[in-house]
Structures are given as C-alpha cells and as structure tokens.
mmCIF file of C-alpha atoms (C1' of nucleotides) in Angstrom:
data_model
loop_
_atom_site.group_PDB
_atom_site.id
_atom_site.type_symbol
_atom_site.label_atom_id
_atom_site.label_comp_id
_atom_site.label_asym_id
_atom_site.label_seq_id
_atom_site.Cartn_x
_atom_site.Cartn_y
_atom_site.Cartn_z
ATOM 1 C CA MET V 17 -7.729 35.796 8.908
ATOM 2 C CA ASP V 18 -9.105 38.286 6.390
ATOM 3 C CA LEU V 19 -10.596 35.932 3.852
ATOM 4 C CA GLY V 20 -11.785 37.252 0.520
ATOM 5 C CA GLU V 21 -15.186 36.482 -0.896
ATOM 6 C CA ASN V 22 -14.200 33.344 -2.707
ATOM 7 C CA GLU V 23 -11.326 32.229 -0.532
ATOM 8 C CA LEU V 24 -11.318 28.982 1.363
ATOM 9 C CA ASP V 25 -10.502 28.841 5.043
ATOM 10 C CA ALA V 26 -8.133 25.928 4.621
ATOM 11 C CA ALA V 27 -7.077 25.835 8.252
ATOM 12 C CA ARG V 28 -10.624 25.314 9.467
ATOM 13 C CA LEU V 29 -11.349 22.806 6.724
ATOM 14 C CA GLY V 30 -8.171 20.848 7.466
ATOM 15 C CA ALA V 31 -8.936 20.700 11.175
ATOM 16 C CA ALA V 32 -12.503 19.584 10.470
ATOM 17 C CA PHE V 33 -11.172 16.808 8.212
ATOM 18 C CA ASP V 34 -8.877 15.606 10.973
ATOM 19 C CA ARG V 35 -11.734 15.443 13.423
ATOM 20 C CA VAL V 36 -14.142 13.687 11.071
ATOM 21 C CA VAL V 37 -11.501 11.138 10.186
ATOM 22 C CA ARG V 38 -11.005 10.461 13.859
ATOM 23 C CA LEU V 39 -14.713 9.714 14.068
ATOM 24 C CA LEU V 40 -14.614 7.365 11.116
ATOM 25 C CA ARG V 41 -11.994 5.309 12.877
ATOM 26 C CA ARG V 42 -14.884 4.039 14.989
ATOM 27 C CA SER V 43 -15.995 1.949 12.064
ATOM 28 C CA ASP V 44 -12.661 0.157 12.035
ATOM 29 C CA LEU V 45 -13.315 -3.295 13.411
ATOM 30 C CA PRO V 46 -10.610 -5.407 15.051
ATOM 31 C CA GLY V 47 -8.692 -7.283 12.407
ATOM 32 C CA ASP V 48 -9.536 -4.566 9.934
ATOM 33 C CA LEU V 49 -7.180 -3.171 7.329
ATOM 34 C CA SER V 50 -4.744 -0.399 8.110
ATOM 35 C CA GLN V 51 -5.412 2.971 6.491
ATOM 36 C CA VAL V 52 -2.747 2.448 3.835
ATOM 37 C CA ALA V 53 -3.806 -1.144 3.190
ATOM 38 C CA ALA V 54 -7.389 -0.009 2.677
ATOM 39 C CA SER V 55 -6.275 2.806 0.404
ATOM 40 C CA THR V 56 -4.106 0.421 -1.636
ATOM 41 C CA LEU V 57 -6.981 -2.003 -2.032
ATOM 42 C CA TYR V 58 -9.210 0.872 -3.137
ATOM 43 C CA THR V 59 -6.600 1.917 -5.701
ATOM 44 C CA LEU V 60 -6.371 -1.624 -7.061
ATOM 45 C CA VAL V 61 -10.151 -1.912 -7.296
ATOM 46 C CA HIS V 62 -10.505 1.355 -9.179
ATOM 47 C CA HIS V 63 -7.371 1.457 -11.327
ATOM 48 C CA GLY V 64 -6.928 -2.256 -11.996
ATOM 49 C CA PRO V 65 -3.730 -4.359 -11.759
ATOM 50 C CA SER V 66 -0.697 -2.256 -10.927
ATOM 51 C CA ARG V 67 3.028 -2.524 -10.457
ATOM 52 C CA LEU V 68 4.431 -2.590 -6.987
ATOM 53 C CA THR V 69 6.500 0.563 -7.521
ATOM 54 C CA ALA V 70 3.500 2.406 -8.951
ATOM 55 C CA LEU V 71 1.479 1.485 -5.860
ATOM 56 C CA ALA V 72 4.244 2.640 -3.527
ATOM 57 C CA THR V 73 4.356 5.987 -5.342
ATOM 58 C CA ALA V 74 0.576 6.388 -5.372
ATOM 59 C CA GLU V 75 0.274 5.625 -1.655
ATOM 60 C CA HIS V 76 3.316 7.648 -0.634
ATOM 61 C CA VAL V 77 5.131 4.814 1.076
ATOM 62 C CA THR V 78 8.546 3.326 0.297
ATOM 63 C CA GLN V 79 9.046 0.375 -2.002
ATOM 64 C CA PRO V 80 10.081 -2.011 0.817
ATOM 65 C CA ALA V 81 7.040 -0.998 2.839
ATOM 66 C CA MET V 82 4.806 -1.771 -0.131
ATOM 67 C CA THR V 83 6.575 -5.097 -0.732
ATOM 68 C CA GLN V 84 5.800 -6.148 2.815
ATOM 69 C CA MET V 85 2.258 -4.834 2.820
ATOM 70 C CA ILE V 86 1.443 -6.638 -0.417
ATOM 71 C CA GLY V 87 2.936 -9.731 1.188
ATOM 72 C CA ARG V 88 0.500 -9.454 4.074
ATOM 73 C CA LEU V 89 -2.449 -8.736 1.790
ATOM 74 C CA GLU V 90 -1.479 -11.735 -0.328
ATOM 75 C CA ALA V 91 -1.236 -13.974 2.743
ATOM 76 C CA ALA V 92 -4.762 -12.814 3.641
ATOM 77 C CA GLY V 93 -5.962 -13.727 0.145
ATOM 78 C CA LEU V 94 -6.927 -10.150 -0.721
ATOM 79 C CA VAL V 95 -4.507 -9.626 -3.610
ATOM 80 C CA SER V 96 -2.505 -11.838 -5.972
ATOM 81 C CA ARG V 97 0.920 -11.267 -7.485
ATOM 82 C CA GLY V 98 1.775 -12.028 -11.075
ATOM 83 C CA ALA V 99 4.713 -11.538 -13.387
ATOM 84 C CA ASP V 100 4.773 -8.912 -16.102
ATOM 85 C CA PRO V 101 5.297 -10.727 -19.449
ATOM 86 C CA ASP V 102 6.973 -7.609 -20.884
ATOM 87 C CA ASP V 103 9.376 -6.953 -17.997
ATOM 88 C CA GLY V 104 11.025 -9.715 -16.017
ATOM 89 C CA ARG V 105 11.777 -7.393 -13.112
ATOM 90 C CA ALA V 106 8.259 -6.227 -12.554
ATOM 91 C CA VAL V 107 5.557 -7.607 -10.263
ATOM 92 C CA VAL V 108 1.932 -6.975 -11.131
ATOM 93 C CA VAL V 109 -0.501 -6.861 -8.216
ATOM 94 C CA GLU V 110 -4.188 -7.573 -8.680
ATOM 95 C CA VAL V 111 -7.092 -7.518 -6.252
ATOM 96 C CA THR V 112 -8.923 -10.812 -5.668
ATOM 97 C CA ASP V 113 -12.674 -11.260 -5.310
ATOM 98 C CA ALA V 114 -12.219 -11.475 -1.538
ATOM 99 C CA GLY V 115 -10.269 -8.212 -1.642
ATOM 100 C CA ARG V 116 -12.997 -6.545 -3.627
ATOM 101 C CA GLU V 117 -15.625 -7.685 -1.145
ATOM 102 C CA LEU V 118 -13.658 -6.553 1.888
ATOM 103 C CA SER V 119 -13.046 -3.158 0.315
ATOM 104 C CA ALA V 120 -16.756 -2.748 -0.362
ATOM 105 C CA ARG V 121 -17.656 -3.860 3.154
ATOM 106 C CA ARG V 122 -15.261 -1.374 4.694
ATOM 107 C CA ARG V 123 -16.679 1.411 2.592
ATOM 108 C CA ALA V 124 -20.201 0.419 3.649
ATOM 109 C CA ALA V 125 -19.252 0.343 7.328
ATOM 110 C CA ARG V 126 -17.850 3.846 7.139
ATOM 111 C CA ALA V 127 -20.964 4.995 5.320
ATOM 112 C CA VAL V 128 -23.149 3.674 8.139
ATOM 113 C CA VAL V 129 -21.187 5.612 10.771
ATOM 114 C CA LEU V 130 -21.306 8.733 8.642
ATOM 115 C CA ALA V 131 -25.021 8.397 7.932
ATOM 116 C CA GLU V 132 -25.821 7.950 11.625
ATOM 117 C CA LEU V 133 -23.975 11.152 12.441
ATOM 118 C CA ALA V 134 -25.502 13.036 9.533
ATOM 119 C CA GLU V 135 -29.009 12.167 10.690
ATOM 120 C CA ARG V 136 -28.436 14.358 13.706
ATOM 121 C CA LEU V 137 -27.433 17.400 11.656
ATOM 122 C CA PRO V 138 -29.846 20.284 11.008
ATOM 123 C CA ALA V 139 -31.231 20.456 7.483
ATOM 124 C CA PRO V 140 -29.079 23.368 6.233
ATOM 125 C CA ASP V 141 -25.868 21.580 7.273
ATOM 126 C CA LEU V 142 -27.037 18.415 5.610
ATOM 127 C CA GLU V 143 -27.757 20.324 2.439
ATOM 128 C CA ALA V 144 -24.357 22.018 2.501
ATOM 129 C CA LEU V 145 -22.628 18.643 2.927
ATOM 130 C CA GLN V 146 -24.660 17.135 0.144
ATOM 131 C CA ASN V 147 -23.691 19.998 -2.169
ATOM 132 C CA ALA V 148 -20.016 19.567 -1.289
ATOM 133 C CA VAL V 149 -19.723 15.856 -2.083
ATOM 134 C CA ALA V 150 -18.786 16.444 -5.722
ATOM 135 C CA ALA V 151 -16.348 19.216 -4.790
ATOM 136 C CA LEU V 152 -14.638 16.912 -2.300
ATOM 137 C CA GLU V 153 -14.324 14.249 -4.951
ATOM 138 C CA HIS V 154 -12.789 16.772 -7.318
ATOM 139 C CA LEU V 155 -10.417 17.907 -4.588
ATOM 140 C CA ALA V 156 -9.340 14.329 -3.978
ATOM 141 C CA ALA V 157 -8.910 13.728 -7.700
ATOM 142 C CA LEU V 158 -6.611 16.744 -8.003
ATOM 143 C CA GLY V 159 -3.977 14.989 -5.963
ATOM 144 C CA ASP V 160 -4.420 11.627 -7.629
ATOM 145 C CA GLN V 161 -1.372 10.178 -9.219
ATOM 146 C CA PRO V 162 -2.904 7.137 -10.889
ATOM 147 C CA PRO V 163 -0.457 4.193 -10.805
ATOM 148 C CA ALA V 164 0.737 4.167 -14.413
ATOM 149 C CA PRO V 165 0.252 0.541 -15.580
ATOM 150 C CA MET I 29 -28.860 4.092 -4.604
ATOM 151 C CA ASP I 30 -32.190 5.906 -4.703
ATOM 152 C CA LEU I 31 -31.421 8.924 -2.569
ATOM 153 C CA GLY I 32 -34.210 11.192 -1.429
ATOM 154 C CA GLU I 33 -34.125 14.947 -1.823
ATOM 155 C CA ASN I 34 -32.439 15.681 1.460
ATOM 156 C CA GLU I 35 -30.505 12.475 1.912
ATOM 157 C CA LEU I 36 -26.749 12.337 2.088
ATOM 158 C CA ASP I 37 -24.746 9.943 -0.047
ATOM 159 C CA ALA I 38 -22.639 8.815 2.882
ATOM 160 C CA ALA I 39 -20.734 6.197 0.888
ATOM 161 C CA ARG I 40 -19.448 8.765 -1.589
ATOM 162 C CA LEU I 41 -18.693 11.260 1.153
ATOM 163 C CA GLY I 42 -16.813 8.656 3.202
ATOM 164 C CA ALA I 43 -14.725 7.587 0.230
ATOM 165 C CA ALA I 44 -13.943 11.213 -0.612
ATOM 166 C CA PHE I 45 -12.828 11.790 2.984
ATOM 167 C CA ASP I 46 -10.501 8.806 2.775
ATOM 168 C CA ARG I 47 -8.915 10.128 -0.366
ATOM 169 C CA VAL I 48 -8.508 13.692 0.859
ATOM 170 C CA VAL I 49 -6.913 12.447 4.050
ATOM 171 C CA ARG I 50 -4.479 10.442 1.997
ATOM 172 C CA LEU I 51 -3.517 13.681 0.268
ATOM 173 C CA LEU I 52 -3.058 15.534 3.525
ATOM 174 C CA ARG I 53 -0.540 12.962 4.606
ATOM 175 C CA ARG I 54 1.831 14.728 2.214
ATOM 176 C CA SER I 55 2.116 17.537 4.712
ATOM 177 C CA ASP I 56 3.455 15.091 7.291
ATOM 178 C CA LEU I 57 7.136 15.825 7.599
ATOM 179 C CA PRO I 58 9.656 13.263 8.814
ATOM 180 C CA GLY I 59 9.783 13.344 12.584
ATOM 181 C CA ASP I 60 6.219 14.596 12.645
ATOM 182 C CA LEU I 61 3.562 13.454 15.057
ATOM 183 C CA SER I 62 1.539 10.355 14.410
ATOM 184 C CA GLN I 63 -2.138 10.838 13.619
ATOM 185 C CA VAL I 64 -3.236 9.862 17.114
ATOM 186 C CA ALA I 65 -0.502 11.939 18.768
ATOM 187 C CA ALA I 66 -1.584 14.982 16.776
ATOM 188 C CA SER I 67 -5.225 14.339 17.620
ATOM 189 C CA THR I 68 -4.397 13.940 21.324
ATOM 190 C CA LEU I 69 -2.448 17.182 21.339
ATOM 191 C CA TYR I 70 -5.382 18.886 19.628
ATOM 192 C CA THR I 71 -7.741 17.526 22.277
ATOM 193 C CA LEU I 72 -5.493 18.787 25.076
ATOM 194 C CA VAL I 73 -5.227 22.222 23.473
ATOM 195 C CA HIS I 74 -8.969 22.571 23.070
ATOM 196 C CA HIS I 75 -10.338 20.796 26.133
ATOM 197 C CA GLY I 76 -7.582 21.583 28.636
ATOM 198 C CA PRO I 77 -5.840 19.203 31.081
ATOM 199 C CA SER I 78 -7.271 15.712 31.007
ATOM 200 C CA ARG I 79 -6.932 12.362 32.667
ATOM 201 C CA LEU I 80 -5.062 9.633 30.888
ATOM 202 C CA THR I 81 -8.064 7.308 30.778
ATOM 203 C CA ALA I 82 -10.282 10.089 29.427
ATOM 204 C CA LEU I 83 -7.785 10.708 26.631
ATOM 205 C CA ALA I 84 -7.604 7.016 25.781
ATOM 206 C CA THR I 85 -11.397 6.913 25.525
ATOM 207 C CA ALA I 86 -11.624 10.098 23.468
ATOM 208 C CA GLU I 87 -8.958 8.916 21.010
ATOM 209 C CA HIS I 88 -10.228 5.333 20.832
ATOM 210 C CA VAL I 89 -6.986 3.704 21.878
ATOM 211 C CA THR I 90 -6.285 1.456 24.860
ATOM 212 C CA GLN I 91 -5.035 2.733 28.187
ATOM 213 C CA PRO I 92 -1.557 1.178 27.818
ATOM 214 C CA ALA I 93 -1.228 2.706 24.355
ATOM 215 C CA MET I 94 -2.080 6.128 25.748
ATOM 216 C CA THR I 95 0.348 5.647 28.671
ATOM 217 C CA GLN I 96 3.162 5.016 26.221
ATOM 218 C CA MET I 97 2.179 7.784 23.833
ATOM 219 C CA ILE I 98 1.988 10.338 26.638
ATOM 220 C CA GLY I 99 5.405 9.078 27.740
ATOM 221 C CA ARG I 100 6.809 9.846 24.296
ATOM 222 C CA LEU I 101 5.089 13.233 24.121
ATOM 223 C CA GLU I 102 6.423 14.048 27.588
ATOM 224 C CA ALA I 103 9.957 13.031 26.585
ATOM 225 C CA ALA I 104 9.600 15.384 23.614
ATOM 226 C CA GLY I 105 8.537 18.187 25.942
ATOM 227 C CA LEU I 106 5.097 18.535 24.363
ATOM 228 C CA VAL I 107 3.009 17.576 27.410
ATOM 229 C CA SER I 108 3.511 17.418 31.159
ATOM 230 C CA ARG I 109 2.091 14.992 33.702
ATOM 231 C CA GLY I 110 0.779 16.005 37.080
ATOM 232 C CA ALA I 111 -0.992 14.358 39.993
ATOM 233 C CA ASP I 112 -4.670 14.846 40.692
ATOM 234 C CA PRO I 113 -4.962 16.273 44.220
ATOM 235 C CA ASP I 114 -8.403 14.666 44.606
ATOM 236 C CA ASP I 115 -7.461 11.172 43.424
ATOM 237 C CA GLY I 116 -4.106 9.604 44.153
ATOM 238 C CA ARG I 117 -4.500 7.107 41.327
ATOM 239 C CA ALA I 118 -5.101 9.628 38.584
ATOM 240 C CA VAL I 119 -2.631 11.301 36.250
ATOM 241 C CA VAL I 120 -3.511 14.660 34.740
ATOM 242 C CA VAL I 121 -1.951 15.472 31.380
ATOM 243 C CA GLU I 122 -1.468 19.041 30.213
ATOM 244 C CA VAL I 123 -0.089 20.459 26.973
ATOM 245 C CA THR I 124 3.072 22.605 27.223
ATOM 246 C CA ASP I 125 3.795 25.787 25.273
ATOM 247 C CA ALA I 126 5.992 23.772 22.912
ATOM 248 C CA GLY I 127 3.118 21.344 22.390
ATOM 249 C CA ARG I 128 0.747 24.169 21.627
ATOM 250 C CA GLU I 129 3.163 25.616 19.082
ATOM 251 C CA LEU I 130 3.769 22.291 17.356
ATOM 252 C CA SER I 131 0.041 21.635 17.145
ATOM 253 C CA ALA I 132 -0.487 25.042 15.534
ATOM 254 C CA ARG I 133 2.366 24.506 13.098
ATOM 255 C CA ARG I 134 0.998 21.170 12.022
ATOM 256 C CA ARG I 135 -2.401 22.671 11.451
ATOM 257 C CA ALA I 136 -0.805 25.435 9.374
ATOM 258 C CA ALA I 137 1.170 22.935 7.275
ATOM 259 C CA ARG I 138 -1.980 21.001 6.429
ATOM 260 C CA ALA I 139 -3.732 24.236 5.570
ATOM 261 C CA VAL I 140 -1.001 25.093 3.070
ATOM 262 C CA VAL I 141 -1.363 21.752 1.286
ATOM 263 C CA LEU I 142 -5.127 22.097 1.246
ATOM 264 C CA ALA I 143 -5.008 25.684 -0.015
ATOM 265 C CA GLU I 144 -2.654 24.729 -2.845
ATOM 266 C CA LEU I 145 -5.033 22.020 -3.967
ATOM 267 C CA ALA I 146 -8.088 24.246 -3.600
ATOM 268 C CA GLU I 147 -6.525 26.892 -5.851
ATOM 269 C CA ARG I 148 -6.850 24.478 -8.728
ATOM 270 C CA LEU I 149 -10.569 23.886 -8.186
ATOM 271 C CA PRO I 150 -13.217 25.583 -10.330
ATOM 272 C CA ALA I 151 -15.121 28.385 -8.616
ATOM 273 C CA PRO I 152 -18.382 26.469 -7.987
ATOM 274 C CA ASP I 153 -16.497 23.669 -6.230
ATOM 275 C CA LEU I 154 -14.606 26.177 -4.139
ATOM 276 C CA GLU I 155 -17.844 27.827 -3.158
ATOM 277 C CA ALA I 156 -19.440 24.515 -2.235
ATOM 278 C CA LEU I 157 -16.461 23.625 -0.043
ATOM 279 C CA GLN I 158 -16.519 27.013 1.589
ATOM 280 C CA ASN I 159 -20.211 26.616 2.379
ATOM 281 C CA ALA I 160 -19.598 23.171 3.882
ATOM 282 C CA VAL I 161 -16.881 24.134 6.348
ATOM 283 C CA ALA I 162 -19.317 24.921 9.155
ATOM 284 C CA ALA I 163 -21.342 21.778 8.439
ATOM 285 C CA LEU I 164 -18.181 19.662 8.647
ATOM 286 C CA GLU I 165 -17.313 21.256 11.958
ATOM 287 C CA HIS I 166 -20.788 20.484 13.249
ATOM 288 C CA LEU I 167 -20.466 16.918 11.987
ATOM 289 C CA ALA I 168 -17.167 16.522 13.815
ATOM 290 C CA ALA I 169 -18.611 18.040 16.971
ATOM 291 C CA LEU I 170 -21.496 15.542 16.933
ATOM 292 C CA GLY I 171 -19.118 12.698 17.576
ATOM 293 C CA ASP I 172 -17.066 14.502 20.168
ATOM 294 C CA GLN I 173 -16.845 12.822 23.508
ATOM 295 C CA PRO I 174 -15.066 15.539 25.449
ATOM 296 C CA PRO I 175 -12.659 13.970 27.975
ATOM 297 C CA ALA I 176 -14.577 14.543 31.184
ATOM 298 C CA PRO I 177 -12.105 16.277 33.513
ATOM 299 C "C1'" DT X 30 24.183 1.977 -15.496
ATOM 300 C "C1'" DA X 31 19.471 2.376 -14.182
ATOM 301 C "C1'" DT X 32 15.339 0.199 -12.605
ATOM 302 C "C1'" DT X 33 12.532 -3.376 -10.037
ATOM 303 C "C1'" DG X 34 12.014 -5.646 -6.276
ATOM 304 C "C1'" DT X 35 13.698 -8.116 -1.974
ATOM 305 C "C1'" DT X 36 16.128 -8.879 2.435
ATOM 306 C "C1'" DA X 37 18.150 -7.076 6.865
ATOM 307 C "C1'" DT X 38 17.658 -4.220 10.599
ATOM 308 C "C1'" DA X 39 15.785 -0.904 13.677
ATOM 309 C "C1'" DC X 40 12.211 2.031 15.390
ATOM 310 C "C1'" DT X 41 7.347 3.586 16.260
ATOM 311 C "C1'" DC X 42 2.940 2.386 17.548
ATOM 312 C "C1'" DT X 43 -0.584 -0.675 19.026
ATOM 313 C "C1'" DA X 44 -3.032 -4.486 21.621
ATOM 314 C "C1'" DT X 45 -3.618 -8.136 25.313
ATOM 315 C "C1'" DA X 46 -2.377 -9.833 29.700
ATOM 316 C "C1'" DA X 47 -0.526 -9.412 34.176
ATOM 317 C "C1'" DC X 48 0.692 -6.339 37.672
ATOM 318 C "C1'" DT X 49 0.717 -2.243 41.432
ATOM 319 C "C1'" DA X 50 -1.537 1.236 43.953
ATOM 320 C "C1'" DT X 51 -5.411 3.852 45.368
ATOM 321 C "C1'" DA X 52 -10.579 4.263 46.085
ATOM 322 C "C1'" DT E 30 -14.021 -5.061 44.573
ATOM 323 C "C1'" DA E 31 -13.444 -1.632 41.240
ATOM 324 C "C1'" DT E 32 -10.721 1.921 39.055
ATOM 325 C "C1'" DA E 33 -6.235 4.331 37.376
ATOM 326 C "C1'" DG E 34 -2.234 3.502 35.593
ATOM 327 C "C1'" DT E 35 2.127 0.781 34.484
ATOM 328 C "C1'" DT E 36 5.058 -2.956 32.780
ATOM 329 C "C1'" DA E 37 5.859 -7.049 29.712
ATOM 330 C "C1'" DT E 38 5.494 -8.969 25.473
ATOM 331 C "C1'" DA E 39 4.203 -9.682 20.765
ATOM 332 C "C1'" DG E 40 2.917 -8.089 16.365
ATOM 333 C "C1'" DA E 41 1.905 -4.688 12.493
ATOM 334 C "C1'" DG E 42 3.776 -1.214 9.931
ATOM 335 C "C1'" DT E 43 7.366 1.855 8.443
ATOM 336 C "C1'" DA E 44 12.063 3.611 6.931
ATOM 337 C "C1'" DT E 45 17.031 3.314 5.499
ATOM 338 C "C1'" DA E 46 20.662 0.600 3.727
ATOM 339 C "C1'" DA E 47 22.466 -3.193 1.258
ATOM 340 C "C1'" DC E 48 21.501 -6.572 -2.029
ATOM 341 C "C1'" DA E 49 19.944 -9.568 -6.484
ATOM 342 C "C1'" DA E 50 18.097 -9.675 -10.950
ATOM 343 C "C1'" DT E 51 16.626 -7.687 -15.212
ATOM 344 C "C1'" DA E 52 16.637 -3.798 -18.653
#
DNA sequence: TATTGTTATACTCTATAACTATA
DNA sequence: TATAGTTATAGAGTATAACAATA
C-alpha cells in the first residue's frame, strides 16, 4: 500500500464504514424509515423547508422517486407540502412535529446501539473514536450540497 | 449532554456515519450491487463458504430474502451453491473468482471517493481519521456474528 | 424553451405465510 | 417435531419515459 506519513488508508476506512453501518441497521425497527427517507427527514430538520427538486438532488435520487417518497412521508404525517408563493410550479416540503420527533427517536436508537458497542472497546480505541468525531463531521460536510431554498 | 472525559458522543458519531454513508453512495454505479448484496459478498470473501441460514442471520435479512438474493448473485456468476455432504437439507454458498473481483473493485471505488473527500480536509482532521481507522475496525468486529460454518 | 413536478410502467429487493424435504 | 430451504404473494422503493403546468 505504501502510505505516506499523513496519508489516509481510504480502502480500510471505507470497508470499516460499511461494516459499522451494517451493525447500525440493527437499530432499525420494523416499520422504520428507509435510509433515504431518514436522510431526507434529517435534511428537512436541519436545513428547513425545501423544494422537491432540491431534496432529490441533495439525496441523490431522481425527481419521481422523491415525489413518491414525499407522498409516503406525507401520508404518514411526517412532512407537509405547500405551494411556493413566488413560483407556481414549485412544491415546498416541510417537516411536521411528528417528523421531527421520529427523526430524533431514530437518531437516539442508533446512538444506543453505538454506545453499547463502544462500551466494549479498549480505552485507546475509545479515545481515538472520540477524537475523530469532529473530523467525521467535517468529512460529511464536505460532500454536503445543501438544498438551495 | 454532559459527557465524561472518556465518554463517546454516540449520537454525533451515529449521525456522522449516516451522512458519510450517504456520500459513499455516490460511488455506486448503475448495475452495482445492493448494500446487502455487497455486504454478503464481503462476508463470503472473508469468512469462506457459508450456509444460507447463517448468511441470512449475519446480514439481518430473512431466509427467503437471502434465498432470492443468492439466486440473483448465482445468476450473475458471483457465487455458487453446493450441497453439504453432512446435511442433505443444507445449501453451502461460496464466492466465485468473479465475485471476489467485483467485491474488490467495489471496495476500490469507495476508496477513491473517500480519498478525494479526505484530500480536502485540514491536516489535523486527516490525522484524527487516520488514527481512528483501527478503532473503527475493532468497533465493526465487535458486532460481527461470523456465519458459523 | 426550460423548469417543476406528476403519472405510467417495470424492475429490484424485502417480508410474511405456506409449503417441501431432511434430520 | 424441528430445521433448512423454497415458492407465492404483496408491498416499498427506485429508475426511465412520457406528460402537464408554469416560468
């Protein structure tokens, strides 16, 4: 592999991500949100009301897929759809209180699974993870394409 | 939140994982494996031939779902099915050379995406990530339920 | 004309229930 | 009886193509 001093072993990191994510799926209860639905809800909670096309772009799914997913989320009472007063074509999607609660509950459930696993890690590993939390957030933010409102 | 000195902020870490995984989906090409298919292939590569039920358990999907997924992987030439000489009911699944290659290529594609993102991180973040790779692998290994052969 | 969103259609993937075959 | 696996069926989720309405 021949990694330099400050070079990241992306292959190992990527594989580790895959495996951790597989673990986190354990926290997914029956009737829970799909990955993309959860991610969309998270986006709406943190970026506020957004256009349907902007959401589709941000989540990397097609416009028809987003139309249908928003339809399901709306039927479940997790989001609401409104018109854009400035553009008659546009649909503005907003998270409801129920959507906000579900999103928070999902996040908490994943945290519990993660915390249980982390308890069994040796102290140096725990410390390394703790020190990497901010870096991971920065990494995630690098790829963020916030849904332009 | 009130975190102690050596306590992990699992909620933040879990959310960061979610977001990074969403980024990695960009490396998924059309015609690529599903998440579970890729994970199953990975399991077969690293744990060797396994029973269908063991795979279903390890991947947290139902037995019928695994039956069908193995059927698709077999049709694609990525795995092969054999009989267990000791148990006439059992099916033993094994990864083929083509399956091994595809699994490696997928891992490489994700690594490229990750490396491109990491290049844009400041040095301290990069270092923190680098130092956390082993810890993440240990974390993933904690939850491993190897498919008892 | 270009953009926003929907409808139509088809395919993948999953789960539950009912079944067959072996232990 | 219990276990390993399959088949049947229904539903979620996705994509491409064709469409309607607004800019």
